[in-house]
Short mmCIF file of C-alpha atoms in Angstrom, two decimals:
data_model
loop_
_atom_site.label_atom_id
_atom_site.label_comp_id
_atom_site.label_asym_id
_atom_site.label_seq_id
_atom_site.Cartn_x
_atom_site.Cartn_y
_atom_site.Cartn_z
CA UNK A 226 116.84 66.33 120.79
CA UNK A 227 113.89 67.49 118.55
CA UNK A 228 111.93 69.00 121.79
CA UNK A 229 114.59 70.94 122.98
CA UNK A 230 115.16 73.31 120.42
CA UNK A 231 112.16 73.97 119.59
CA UNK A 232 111.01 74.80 123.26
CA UNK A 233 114.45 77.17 123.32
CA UNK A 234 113.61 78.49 120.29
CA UNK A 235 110.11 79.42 121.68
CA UNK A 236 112.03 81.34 125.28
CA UNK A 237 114.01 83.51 122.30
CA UNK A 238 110.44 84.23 120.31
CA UNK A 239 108.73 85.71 123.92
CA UNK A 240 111.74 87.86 124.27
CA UNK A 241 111.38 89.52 120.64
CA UNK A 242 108.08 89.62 121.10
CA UNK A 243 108.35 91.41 123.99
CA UNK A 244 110.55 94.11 122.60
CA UNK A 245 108.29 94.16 118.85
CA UNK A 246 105.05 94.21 119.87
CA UNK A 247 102.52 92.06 117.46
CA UNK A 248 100.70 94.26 114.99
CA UNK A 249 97.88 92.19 114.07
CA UNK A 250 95.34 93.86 115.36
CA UNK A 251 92.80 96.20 112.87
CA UNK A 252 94.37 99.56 112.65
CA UNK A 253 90.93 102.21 113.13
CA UNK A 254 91.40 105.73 111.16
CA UNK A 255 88.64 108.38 112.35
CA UNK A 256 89.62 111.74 111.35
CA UNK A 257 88.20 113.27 114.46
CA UNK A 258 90.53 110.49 116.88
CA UNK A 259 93.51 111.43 114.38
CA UNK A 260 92.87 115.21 114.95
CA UNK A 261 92.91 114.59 118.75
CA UNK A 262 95.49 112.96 119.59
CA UNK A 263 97.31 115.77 117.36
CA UNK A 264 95.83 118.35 119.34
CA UNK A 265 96.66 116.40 122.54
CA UNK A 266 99.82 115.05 121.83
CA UNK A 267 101.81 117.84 120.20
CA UNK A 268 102.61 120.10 123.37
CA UNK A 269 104.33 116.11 124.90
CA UNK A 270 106.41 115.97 121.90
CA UNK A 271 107.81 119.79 121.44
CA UNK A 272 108.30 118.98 125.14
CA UNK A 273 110.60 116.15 124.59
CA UNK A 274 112.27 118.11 121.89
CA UNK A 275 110.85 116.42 119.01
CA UNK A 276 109.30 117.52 115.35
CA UNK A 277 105.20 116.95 116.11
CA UNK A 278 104.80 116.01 112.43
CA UNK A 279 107.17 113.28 112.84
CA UNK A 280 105.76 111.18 115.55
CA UNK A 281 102.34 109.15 114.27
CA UNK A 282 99.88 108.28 116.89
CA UNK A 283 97.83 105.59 115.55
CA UNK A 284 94.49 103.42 117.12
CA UNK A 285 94.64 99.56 117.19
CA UNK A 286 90.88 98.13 117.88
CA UNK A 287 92.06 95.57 120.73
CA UNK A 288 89.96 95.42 124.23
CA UNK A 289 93.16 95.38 126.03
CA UNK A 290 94.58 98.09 127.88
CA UNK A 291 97.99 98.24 126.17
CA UNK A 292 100.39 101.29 124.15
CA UNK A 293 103.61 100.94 122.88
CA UNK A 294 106.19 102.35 120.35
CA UNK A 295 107.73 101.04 117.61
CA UNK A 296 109.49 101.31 113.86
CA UNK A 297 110.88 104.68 114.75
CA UNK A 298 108.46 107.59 116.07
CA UNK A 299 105.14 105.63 116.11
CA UNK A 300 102.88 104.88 119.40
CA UNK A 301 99.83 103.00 118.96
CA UNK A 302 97.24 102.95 121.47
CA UNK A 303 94.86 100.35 121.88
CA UNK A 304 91.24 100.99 121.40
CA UNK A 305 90.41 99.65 125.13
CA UNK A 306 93.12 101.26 126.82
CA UNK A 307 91.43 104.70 125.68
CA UNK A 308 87.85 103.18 126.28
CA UNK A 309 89.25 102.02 130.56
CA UNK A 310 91.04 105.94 130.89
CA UNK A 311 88.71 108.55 132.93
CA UNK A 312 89.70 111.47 131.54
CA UNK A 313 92.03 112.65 128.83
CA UNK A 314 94.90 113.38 131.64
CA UNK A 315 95.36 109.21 132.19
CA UNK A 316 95.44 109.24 128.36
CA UNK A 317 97.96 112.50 128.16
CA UNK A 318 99.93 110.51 130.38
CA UNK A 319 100.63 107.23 128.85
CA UNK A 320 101.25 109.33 125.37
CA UNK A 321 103.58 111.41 127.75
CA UNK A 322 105.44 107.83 129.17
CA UNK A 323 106.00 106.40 126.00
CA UNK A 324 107.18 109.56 124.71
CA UNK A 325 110.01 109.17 126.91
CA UNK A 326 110.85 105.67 125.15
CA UNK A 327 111.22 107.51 122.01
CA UNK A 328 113.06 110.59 123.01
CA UNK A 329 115.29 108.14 125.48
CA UNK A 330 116.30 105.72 122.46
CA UNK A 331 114.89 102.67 123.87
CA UNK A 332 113.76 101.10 120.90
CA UNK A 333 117.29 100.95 119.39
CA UNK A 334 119.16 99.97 122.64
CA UNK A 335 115.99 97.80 122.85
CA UNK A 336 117.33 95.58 119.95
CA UNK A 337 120.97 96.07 121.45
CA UNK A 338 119.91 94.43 124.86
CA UNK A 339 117.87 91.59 123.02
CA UNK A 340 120.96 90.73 120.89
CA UNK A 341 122.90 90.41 123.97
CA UNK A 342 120.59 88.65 125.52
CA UNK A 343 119.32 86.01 122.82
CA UNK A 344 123.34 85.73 122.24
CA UNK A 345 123.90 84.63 125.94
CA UNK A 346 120.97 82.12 125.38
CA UNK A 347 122.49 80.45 122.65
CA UNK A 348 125.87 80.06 124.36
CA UNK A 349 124.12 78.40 126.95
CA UNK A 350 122.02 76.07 124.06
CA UNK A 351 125.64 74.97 122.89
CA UNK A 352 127.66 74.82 125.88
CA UNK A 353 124.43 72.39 127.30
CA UNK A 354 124.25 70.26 123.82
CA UNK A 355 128.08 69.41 124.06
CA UNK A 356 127.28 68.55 127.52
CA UNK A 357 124.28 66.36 126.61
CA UNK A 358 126.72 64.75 123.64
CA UNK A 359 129.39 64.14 126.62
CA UNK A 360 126.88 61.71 128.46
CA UNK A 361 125.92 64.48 130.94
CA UNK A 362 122.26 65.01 129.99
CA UNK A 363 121.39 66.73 133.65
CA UNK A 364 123.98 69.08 133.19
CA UNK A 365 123.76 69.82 130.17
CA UNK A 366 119.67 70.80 130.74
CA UNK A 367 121.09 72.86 133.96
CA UNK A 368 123.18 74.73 131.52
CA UNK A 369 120.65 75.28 129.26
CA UNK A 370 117.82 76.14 131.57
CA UNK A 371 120.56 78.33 133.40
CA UNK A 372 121.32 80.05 130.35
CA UNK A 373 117.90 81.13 129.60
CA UNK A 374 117.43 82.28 132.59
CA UNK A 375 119.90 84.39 132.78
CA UNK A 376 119.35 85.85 129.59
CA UNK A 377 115.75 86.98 130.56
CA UNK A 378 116.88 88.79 133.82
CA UNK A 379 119.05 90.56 131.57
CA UNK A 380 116.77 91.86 129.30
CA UNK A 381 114.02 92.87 132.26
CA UNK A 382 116.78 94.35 134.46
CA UNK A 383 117.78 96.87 131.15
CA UNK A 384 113.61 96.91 131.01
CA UNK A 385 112.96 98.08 134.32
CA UNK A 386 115.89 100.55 133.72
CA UNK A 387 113.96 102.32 130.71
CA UNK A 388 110.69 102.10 132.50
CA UNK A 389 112.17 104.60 135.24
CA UNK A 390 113.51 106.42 132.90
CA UNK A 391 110.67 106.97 130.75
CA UNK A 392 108.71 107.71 134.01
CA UNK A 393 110.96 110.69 134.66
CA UNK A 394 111.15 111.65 131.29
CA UNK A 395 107.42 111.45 130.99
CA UNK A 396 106.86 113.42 134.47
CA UNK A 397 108.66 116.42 133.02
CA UNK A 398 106.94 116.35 129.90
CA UNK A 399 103.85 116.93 131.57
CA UNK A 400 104.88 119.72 133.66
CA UNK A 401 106.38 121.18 130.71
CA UNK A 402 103.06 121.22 128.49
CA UNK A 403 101.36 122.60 131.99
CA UNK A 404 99.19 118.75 132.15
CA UNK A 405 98.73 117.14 135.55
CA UNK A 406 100.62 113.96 136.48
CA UNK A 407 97.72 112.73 137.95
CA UNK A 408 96.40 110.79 135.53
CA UNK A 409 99.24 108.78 134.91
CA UNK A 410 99.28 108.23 138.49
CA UNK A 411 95.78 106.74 138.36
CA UNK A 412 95.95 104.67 135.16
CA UNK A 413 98.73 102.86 136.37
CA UNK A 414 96.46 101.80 139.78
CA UNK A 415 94.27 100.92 137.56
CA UNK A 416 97.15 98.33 136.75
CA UNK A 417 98.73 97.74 140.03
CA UNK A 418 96.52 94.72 141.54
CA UNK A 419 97.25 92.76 138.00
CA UNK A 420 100.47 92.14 138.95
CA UNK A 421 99.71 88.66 140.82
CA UNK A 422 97.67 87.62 138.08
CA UNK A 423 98.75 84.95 135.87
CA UNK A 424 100.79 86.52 132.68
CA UNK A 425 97.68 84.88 130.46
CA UNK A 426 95.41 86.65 132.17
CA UNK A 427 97.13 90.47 132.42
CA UNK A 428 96.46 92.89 129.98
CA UNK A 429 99.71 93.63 127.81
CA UNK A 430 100.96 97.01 129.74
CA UNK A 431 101.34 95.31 132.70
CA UNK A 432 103.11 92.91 130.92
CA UNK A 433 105.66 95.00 129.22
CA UNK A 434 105.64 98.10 131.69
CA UNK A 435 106.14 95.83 135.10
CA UNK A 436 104.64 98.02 137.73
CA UNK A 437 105.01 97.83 141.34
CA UNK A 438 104.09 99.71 144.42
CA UNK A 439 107.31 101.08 144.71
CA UNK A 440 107.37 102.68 141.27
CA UNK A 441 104.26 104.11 141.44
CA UNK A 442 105.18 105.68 145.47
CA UNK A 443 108.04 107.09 143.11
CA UNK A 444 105.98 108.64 140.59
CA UNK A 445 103.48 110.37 142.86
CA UNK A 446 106.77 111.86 144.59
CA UNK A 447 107.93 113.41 141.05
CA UNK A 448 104.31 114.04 140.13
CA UNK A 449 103.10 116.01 143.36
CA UNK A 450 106.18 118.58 143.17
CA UNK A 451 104.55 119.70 139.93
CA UNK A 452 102.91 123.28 140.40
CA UNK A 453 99.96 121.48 138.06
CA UNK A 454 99.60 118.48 140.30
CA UNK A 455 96.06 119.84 141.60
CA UNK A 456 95.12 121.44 138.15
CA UNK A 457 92.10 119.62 136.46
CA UNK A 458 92.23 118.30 133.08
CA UNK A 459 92.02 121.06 129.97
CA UNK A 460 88.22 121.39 129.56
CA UNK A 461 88.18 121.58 125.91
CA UNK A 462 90.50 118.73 125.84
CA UNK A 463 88.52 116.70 128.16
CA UNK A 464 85.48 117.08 126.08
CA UNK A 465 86.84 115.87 122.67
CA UNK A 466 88.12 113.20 125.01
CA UNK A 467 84.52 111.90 126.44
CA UNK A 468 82.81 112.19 122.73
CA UNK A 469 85.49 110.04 121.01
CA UNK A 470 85.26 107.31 124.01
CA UNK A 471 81.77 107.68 123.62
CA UNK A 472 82.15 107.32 119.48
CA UNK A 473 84.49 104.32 120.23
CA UNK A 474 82.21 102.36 122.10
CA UNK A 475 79.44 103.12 119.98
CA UNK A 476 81.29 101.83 117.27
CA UNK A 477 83.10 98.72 118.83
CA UNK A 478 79.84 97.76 121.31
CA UNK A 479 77.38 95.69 120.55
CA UNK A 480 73.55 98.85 120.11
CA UNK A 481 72.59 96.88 123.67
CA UNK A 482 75.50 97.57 125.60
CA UNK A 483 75.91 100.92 124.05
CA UNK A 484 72.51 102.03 125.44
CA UNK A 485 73.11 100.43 128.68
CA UNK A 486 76.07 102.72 129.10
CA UNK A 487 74.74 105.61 127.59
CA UNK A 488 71.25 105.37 128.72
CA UNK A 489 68.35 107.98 127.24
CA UNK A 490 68.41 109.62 130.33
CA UNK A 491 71.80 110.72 129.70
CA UNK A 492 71.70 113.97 127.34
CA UNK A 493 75.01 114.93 127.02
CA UNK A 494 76.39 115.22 123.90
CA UNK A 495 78.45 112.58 124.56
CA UNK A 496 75.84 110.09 125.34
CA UNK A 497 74.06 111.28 121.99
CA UNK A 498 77.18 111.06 120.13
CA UNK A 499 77.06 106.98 121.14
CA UNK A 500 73.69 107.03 120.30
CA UNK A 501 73.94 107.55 116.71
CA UNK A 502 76.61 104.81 116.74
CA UNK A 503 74.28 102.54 118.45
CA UNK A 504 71.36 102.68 116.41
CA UNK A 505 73.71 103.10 112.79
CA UNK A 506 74.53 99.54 113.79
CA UNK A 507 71.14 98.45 114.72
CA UNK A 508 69.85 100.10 111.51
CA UNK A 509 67.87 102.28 113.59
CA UNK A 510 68.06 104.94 110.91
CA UNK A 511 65.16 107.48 111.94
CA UNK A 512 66.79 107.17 115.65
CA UNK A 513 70.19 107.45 114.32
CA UNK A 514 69.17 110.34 112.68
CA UNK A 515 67.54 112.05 115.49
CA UNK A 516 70.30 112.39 117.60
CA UNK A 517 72.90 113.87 115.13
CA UNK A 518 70.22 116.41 114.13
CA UNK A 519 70.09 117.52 117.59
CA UNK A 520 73.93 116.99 117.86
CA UNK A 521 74.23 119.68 114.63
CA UNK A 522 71.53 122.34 115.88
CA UNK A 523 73.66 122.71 118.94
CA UNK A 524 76.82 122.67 117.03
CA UNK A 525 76.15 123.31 113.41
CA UNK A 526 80.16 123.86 112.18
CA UNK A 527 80.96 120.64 113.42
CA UNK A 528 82.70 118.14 110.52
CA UNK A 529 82.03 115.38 112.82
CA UNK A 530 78.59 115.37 112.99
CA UNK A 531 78.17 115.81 109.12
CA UNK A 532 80.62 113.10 108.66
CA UNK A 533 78.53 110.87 110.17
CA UNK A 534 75.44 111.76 109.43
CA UNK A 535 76.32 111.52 105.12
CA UNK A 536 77.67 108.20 106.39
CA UNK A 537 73.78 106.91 107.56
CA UNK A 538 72.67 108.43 104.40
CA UNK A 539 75.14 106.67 102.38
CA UNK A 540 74.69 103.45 103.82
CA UNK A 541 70.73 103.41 103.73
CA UNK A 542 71.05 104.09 100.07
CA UNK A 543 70.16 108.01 99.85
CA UNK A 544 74.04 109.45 98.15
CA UNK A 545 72.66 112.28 96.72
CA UNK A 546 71.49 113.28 99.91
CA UNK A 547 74.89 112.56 101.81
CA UNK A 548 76.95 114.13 99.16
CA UNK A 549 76.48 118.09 100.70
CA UNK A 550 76.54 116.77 104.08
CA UNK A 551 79.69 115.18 103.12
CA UNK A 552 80.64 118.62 101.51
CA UNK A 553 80.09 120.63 104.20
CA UNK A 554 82.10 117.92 106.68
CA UNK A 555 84.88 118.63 104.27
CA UNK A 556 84.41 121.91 104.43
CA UNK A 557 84.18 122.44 108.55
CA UNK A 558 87.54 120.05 108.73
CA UNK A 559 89.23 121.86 106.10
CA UNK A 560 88.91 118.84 103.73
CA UNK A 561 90.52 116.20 106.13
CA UNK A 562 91.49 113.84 103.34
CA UNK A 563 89.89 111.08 105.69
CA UNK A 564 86.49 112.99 105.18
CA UNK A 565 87.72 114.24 101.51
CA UNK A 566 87.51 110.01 100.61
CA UNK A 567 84.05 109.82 102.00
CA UNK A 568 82.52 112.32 99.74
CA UNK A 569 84.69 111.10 96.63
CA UNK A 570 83.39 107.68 97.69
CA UNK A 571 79.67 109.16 97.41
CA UNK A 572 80.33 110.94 94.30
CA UNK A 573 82.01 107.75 92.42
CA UNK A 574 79.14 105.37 93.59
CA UNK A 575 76.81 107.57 91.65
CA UNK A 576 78.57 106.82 88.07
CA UNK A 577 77.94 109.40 86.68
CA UNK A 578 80.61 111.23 84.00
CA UNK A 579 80.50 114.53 85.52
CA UNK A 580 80.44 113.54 88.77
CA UNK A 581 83.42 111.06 87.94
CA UNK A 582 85.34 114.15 87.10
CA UNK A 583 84.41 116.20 90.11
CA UNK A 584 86.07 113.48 92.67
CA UNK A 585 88.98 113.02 90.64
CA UNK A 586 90.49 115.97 92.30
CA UNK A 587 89.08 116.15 96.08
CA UNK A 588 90.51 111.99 95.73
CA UNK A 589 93.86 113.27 94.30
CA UNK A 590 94.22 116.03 97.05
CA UNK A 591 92.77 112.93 100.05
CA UNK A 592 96.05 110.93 98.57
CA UNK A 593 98.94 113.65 98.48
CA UNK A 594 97.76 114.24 102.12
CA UNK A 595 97.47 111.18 103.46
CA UNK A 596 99.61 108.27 100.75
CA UNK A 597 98.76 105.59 102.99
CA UNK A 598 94.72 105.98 102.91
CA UNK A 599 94.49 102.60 100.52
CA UNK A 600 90.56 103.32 100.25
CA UNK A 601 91.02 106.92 98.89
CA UNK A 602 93.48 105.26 96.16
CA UNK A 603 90.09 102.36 95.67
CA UNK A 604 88.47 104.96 95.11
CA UNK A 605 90.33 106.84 92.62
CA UNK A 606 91.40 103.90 90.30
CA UNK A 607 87.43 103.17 90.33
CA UNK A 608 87.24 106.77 88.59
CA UNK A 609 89.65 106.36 86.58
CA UNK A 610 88.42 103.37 85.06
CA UNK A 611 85.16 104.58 84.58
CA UNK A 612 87.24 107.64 82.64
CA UNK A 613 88.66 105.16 80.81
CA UNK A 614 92.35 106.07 81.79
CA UNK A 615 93.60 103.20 82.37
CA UNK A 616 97.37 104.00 83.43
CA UNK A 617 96.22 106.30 85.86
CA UNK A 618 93.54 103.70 86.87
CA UNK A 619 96.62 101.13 87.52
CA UNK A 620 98.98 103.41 88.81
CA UNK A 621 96.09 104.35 91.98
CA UNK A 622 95.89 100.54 92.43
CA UNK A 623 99.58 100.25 92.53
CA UNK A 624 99.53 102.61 95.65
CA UNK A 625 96.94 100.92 97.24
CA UNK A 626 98.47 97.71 97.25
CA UNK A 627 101.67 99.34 98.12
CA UNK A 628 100.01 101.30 101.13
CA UNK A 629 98.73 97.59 102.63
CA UNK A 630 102.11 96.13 101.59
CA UNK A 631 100.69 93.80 98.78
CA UNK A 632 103.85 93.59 96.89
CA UNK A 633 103.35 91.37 94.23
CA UNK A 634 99.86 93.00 93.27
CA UNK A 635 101.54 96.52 93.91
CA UNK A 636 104.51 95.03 90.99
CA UNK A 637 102.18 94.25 88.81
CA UNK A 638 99.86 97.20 88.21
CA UNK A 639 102.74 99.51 88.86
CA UNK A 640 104.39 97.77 85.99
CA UNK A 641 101.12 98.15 83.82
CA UNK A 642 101.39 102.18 84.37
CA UNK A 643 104.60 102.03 83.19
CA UNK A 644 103.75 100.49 79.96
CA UNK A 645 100.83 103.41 79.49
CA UNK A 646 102.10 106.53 81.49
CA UNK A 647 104.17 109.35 79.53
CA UNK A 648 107.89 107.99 79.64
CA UNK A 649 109.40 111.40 82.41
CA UNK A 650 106.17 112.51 83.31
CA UNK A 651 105.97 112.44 87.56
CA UNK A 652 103.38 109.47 87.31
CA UNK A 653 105.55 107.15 85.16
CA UNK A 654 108.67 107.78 87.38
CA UNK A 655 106.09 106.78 90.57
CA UNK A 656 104.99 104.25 89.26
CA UNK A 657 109.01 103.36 88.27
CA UNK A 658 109.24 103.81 92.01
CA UNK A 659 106.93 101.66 93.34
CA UNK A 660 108.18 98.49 91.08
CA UNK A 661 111.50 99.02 92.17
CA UNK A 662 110.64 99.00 95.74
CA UNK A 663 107.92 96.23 95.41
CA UNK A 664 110.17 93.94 93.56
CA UNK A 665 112.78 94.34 96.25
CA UNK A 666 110.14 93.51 98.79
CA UNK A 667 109.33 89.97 97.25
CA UNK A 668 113.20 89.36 96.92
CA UNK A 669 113.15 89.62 100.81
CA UNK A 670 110.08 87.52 101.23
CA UNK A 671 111.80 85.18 99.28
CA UNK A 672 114.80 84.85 100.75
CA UNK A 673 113.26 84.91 104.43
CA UNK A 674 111.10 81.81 102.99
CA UNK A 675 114.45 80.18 102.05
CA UNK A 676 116.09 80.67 105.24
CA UNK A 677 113.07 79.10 107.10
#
């Protein structure tokens, strides 16, 4: 009786799993990505009737071609679903399909449907236990197995539903924003053969957007009526598009496979832009260095070449020398707090007094912009200290464990501000804050730890 259960219990996990999506994969921030998919993905969204500002779009670095949406307005996009897309239009138009699970509801009716379903399931697990009890162990297994299966057809059939949904939803999107269908058209026959593959051996969109000839024959009907069908991708768009794949596989390939891709014969920017990645990670440094100095004589006002080029400094040792080429990539993005962290990073490794003082505020203004950027708070309680203000050194650390969900580390040094911070003063009622809220999170932990 052992077995059984536990093998149910396993049929119910790969049905939650299928509607939450595992997060354990690195999240990558890159200001230049970020600004991208802003630029790219704003026109979908006002299209779909939503506020821009409150849908994230966020990078996972997994190989597999997989996006999905979850906890509200978020779609994450896997690092090699952007590196397998041709252009930016196959891109545009996943962003624009799972757009249309957010503005269609699916997530909530999502849990609705898997409620329903797991609760069918388990009617089926007791009906086939009394069974078993009764001295009918074959029926009792038939009812069980029957159950289950009929709880999974119910949650695909409401699946397949919202696929065709989001399909439509996404096809008007795209006309709306004046984008080609196209693209979404070709990324999913990208898919389309890895249907008869074994479910270990597809990559996860196939899994959780099913595809079949059919729906794709339906698509290119609803895509082809689009007065943009023949239009080519936005040129602009499509550049920022082949420098950041380009970036990405600089940065997740091994310098050898980067080079084979993007070969010295190649001198587009975009080649050169992989190049620097390449040889950064072979330690190539006068190579490295090469390239982005060609990259910044043909485009001197770009952030993104001086954010990477203080970055080679930095790492072989020279700060003082990244710190204005970290200024003036703050400068060109107009101070992306991602890039703001990277030059109070280079001013706090110098320890220095005065220059303590000076990244105090450019670190302050990286973490009112962006709360979650955990190394920006590092960075700033590492100031701090060296200030010697302590409260305001452990109130920084309390938000960085509280940006990576480190509750009982965020308690404690939250707690410690409290005891040093001006009783009223903003700080001392954040820090108030984020020991209420941490404390609540370990009761949870707690009592999930129970229950199990």
């Amino acid at each position: 009786m052992k077995y059984t259960p536990r093998k149910f219990l396993y049929s119910i996990l790969a049905i939650l799993v299928f509607v939450l999506p595992s997060h354990a994969q690195s999240l990558l921030r890159d200001a230049e990505t970020e600004a991208f998919f802003r630029d790219v993905s704003d026109p979908i969204f006002e299209a779909a009737g939503l506020t821009p500002a409150s849908v994230n779009m966020y990078l996972l670095g997994d190989q597999s071609l997989n996006a999905f949406v979850t906890g509200g307005q978020n779609i994450f996009i896997h690092s090699g679903l952007m590196l397998a897309s041709d252009d930016v239009n196959q891109l545009i138009g996943v962003i624009a399909h799972e757009t249309g699970h957010i503005a269609g509801g699916h997530l909530v009716r999502n849990s609705d449907y898997a409620t329903a379903s797991t609760a069918t399931a388990l009617t089926s697990l007791v009906l086939g236990a009394a069974a078993i009890l009764a001295g009918s162990p074959d029926a009792g297994i038939g009812i069980i197995s029957a159950g289950q299966s009929v709880a999974q057809r119910q949650y695909l059939a409401y699946n397949r539903v919202q696929e065709s949904s989001a399909d439509i939803a996404g096809i008007q999107y795209l006309e709306a924003a004046g984008v080609s269908g196209r693209g979404l058209i070709q990324f999913f026959d990208k898919l389309r053969d890895q249907e008869i593959l074994a479910q270990i051996r597809q990559d996860p969109y196939v899994r959780s957007h099913p595809l079949n000839r059919q729906r794709i024959l339906s698509l290119q009907e609803g895509v082809s009526k689009s007065p943009y069908f023949r239009a080519p991708p936005n040129k602009k768009h499509n550049e920022q598009f082949n420098r950041i794949k380009a970036k990405l596989a600089g940065y997740l390939y091994g310098p050898q496979r980067t080079l084979r891709l993007y070969p010295l014969s190649d001198q587009s920017q975009s080649a050169r832009y992989a190049r620097v990645y390449a040889y950064h990670k072979a330690l190539e440094w006068d190579l490295a260095m090469r390239e982005v100095d060609s990259l910044l004589r043909e485009e001197p006002e770009n952030p993104y070449y001086y954010e990477i080029k203080g970055q080679i400094l930095f790492e072989q040792g020279k700060v003082k020398e990244a710190v204005p080429v970290f200024e003036r990539a703050a400068h060109y993005s107009n101070n992306q707090p991602l890039i703001m962290t990277a030059l109070g990073q280079a001013l706090v490794s110098l320890e220095d007094n005065a220059l303590m003082e000076r990244a105090i505020p450019i670190l302050e203004d990286a973490t009112r912009k962006d709360r979650g950027n955990a190394f920006a708070w590092f960075n700033l309680a590492k100031a701090y200290s060296w200030l010697e203000k302590t409260p305001e050194a452990s109130l920084a650390t309390a938000e960085r464990f509280y940006a990576v969900g480190g509750a009982g580390q965020a308690a404690y040094h939250a707690s410690q501000a409290v005891k040093g911070l001006k009783q009223g003063t903003p700080e001392w009622l954040r820090a108030q804050d984020i020991l209420v809220f941490a404390e609540q999170a370990i009761e949870r932990q707690k009592g999930r730890r129970r229950r199990r």
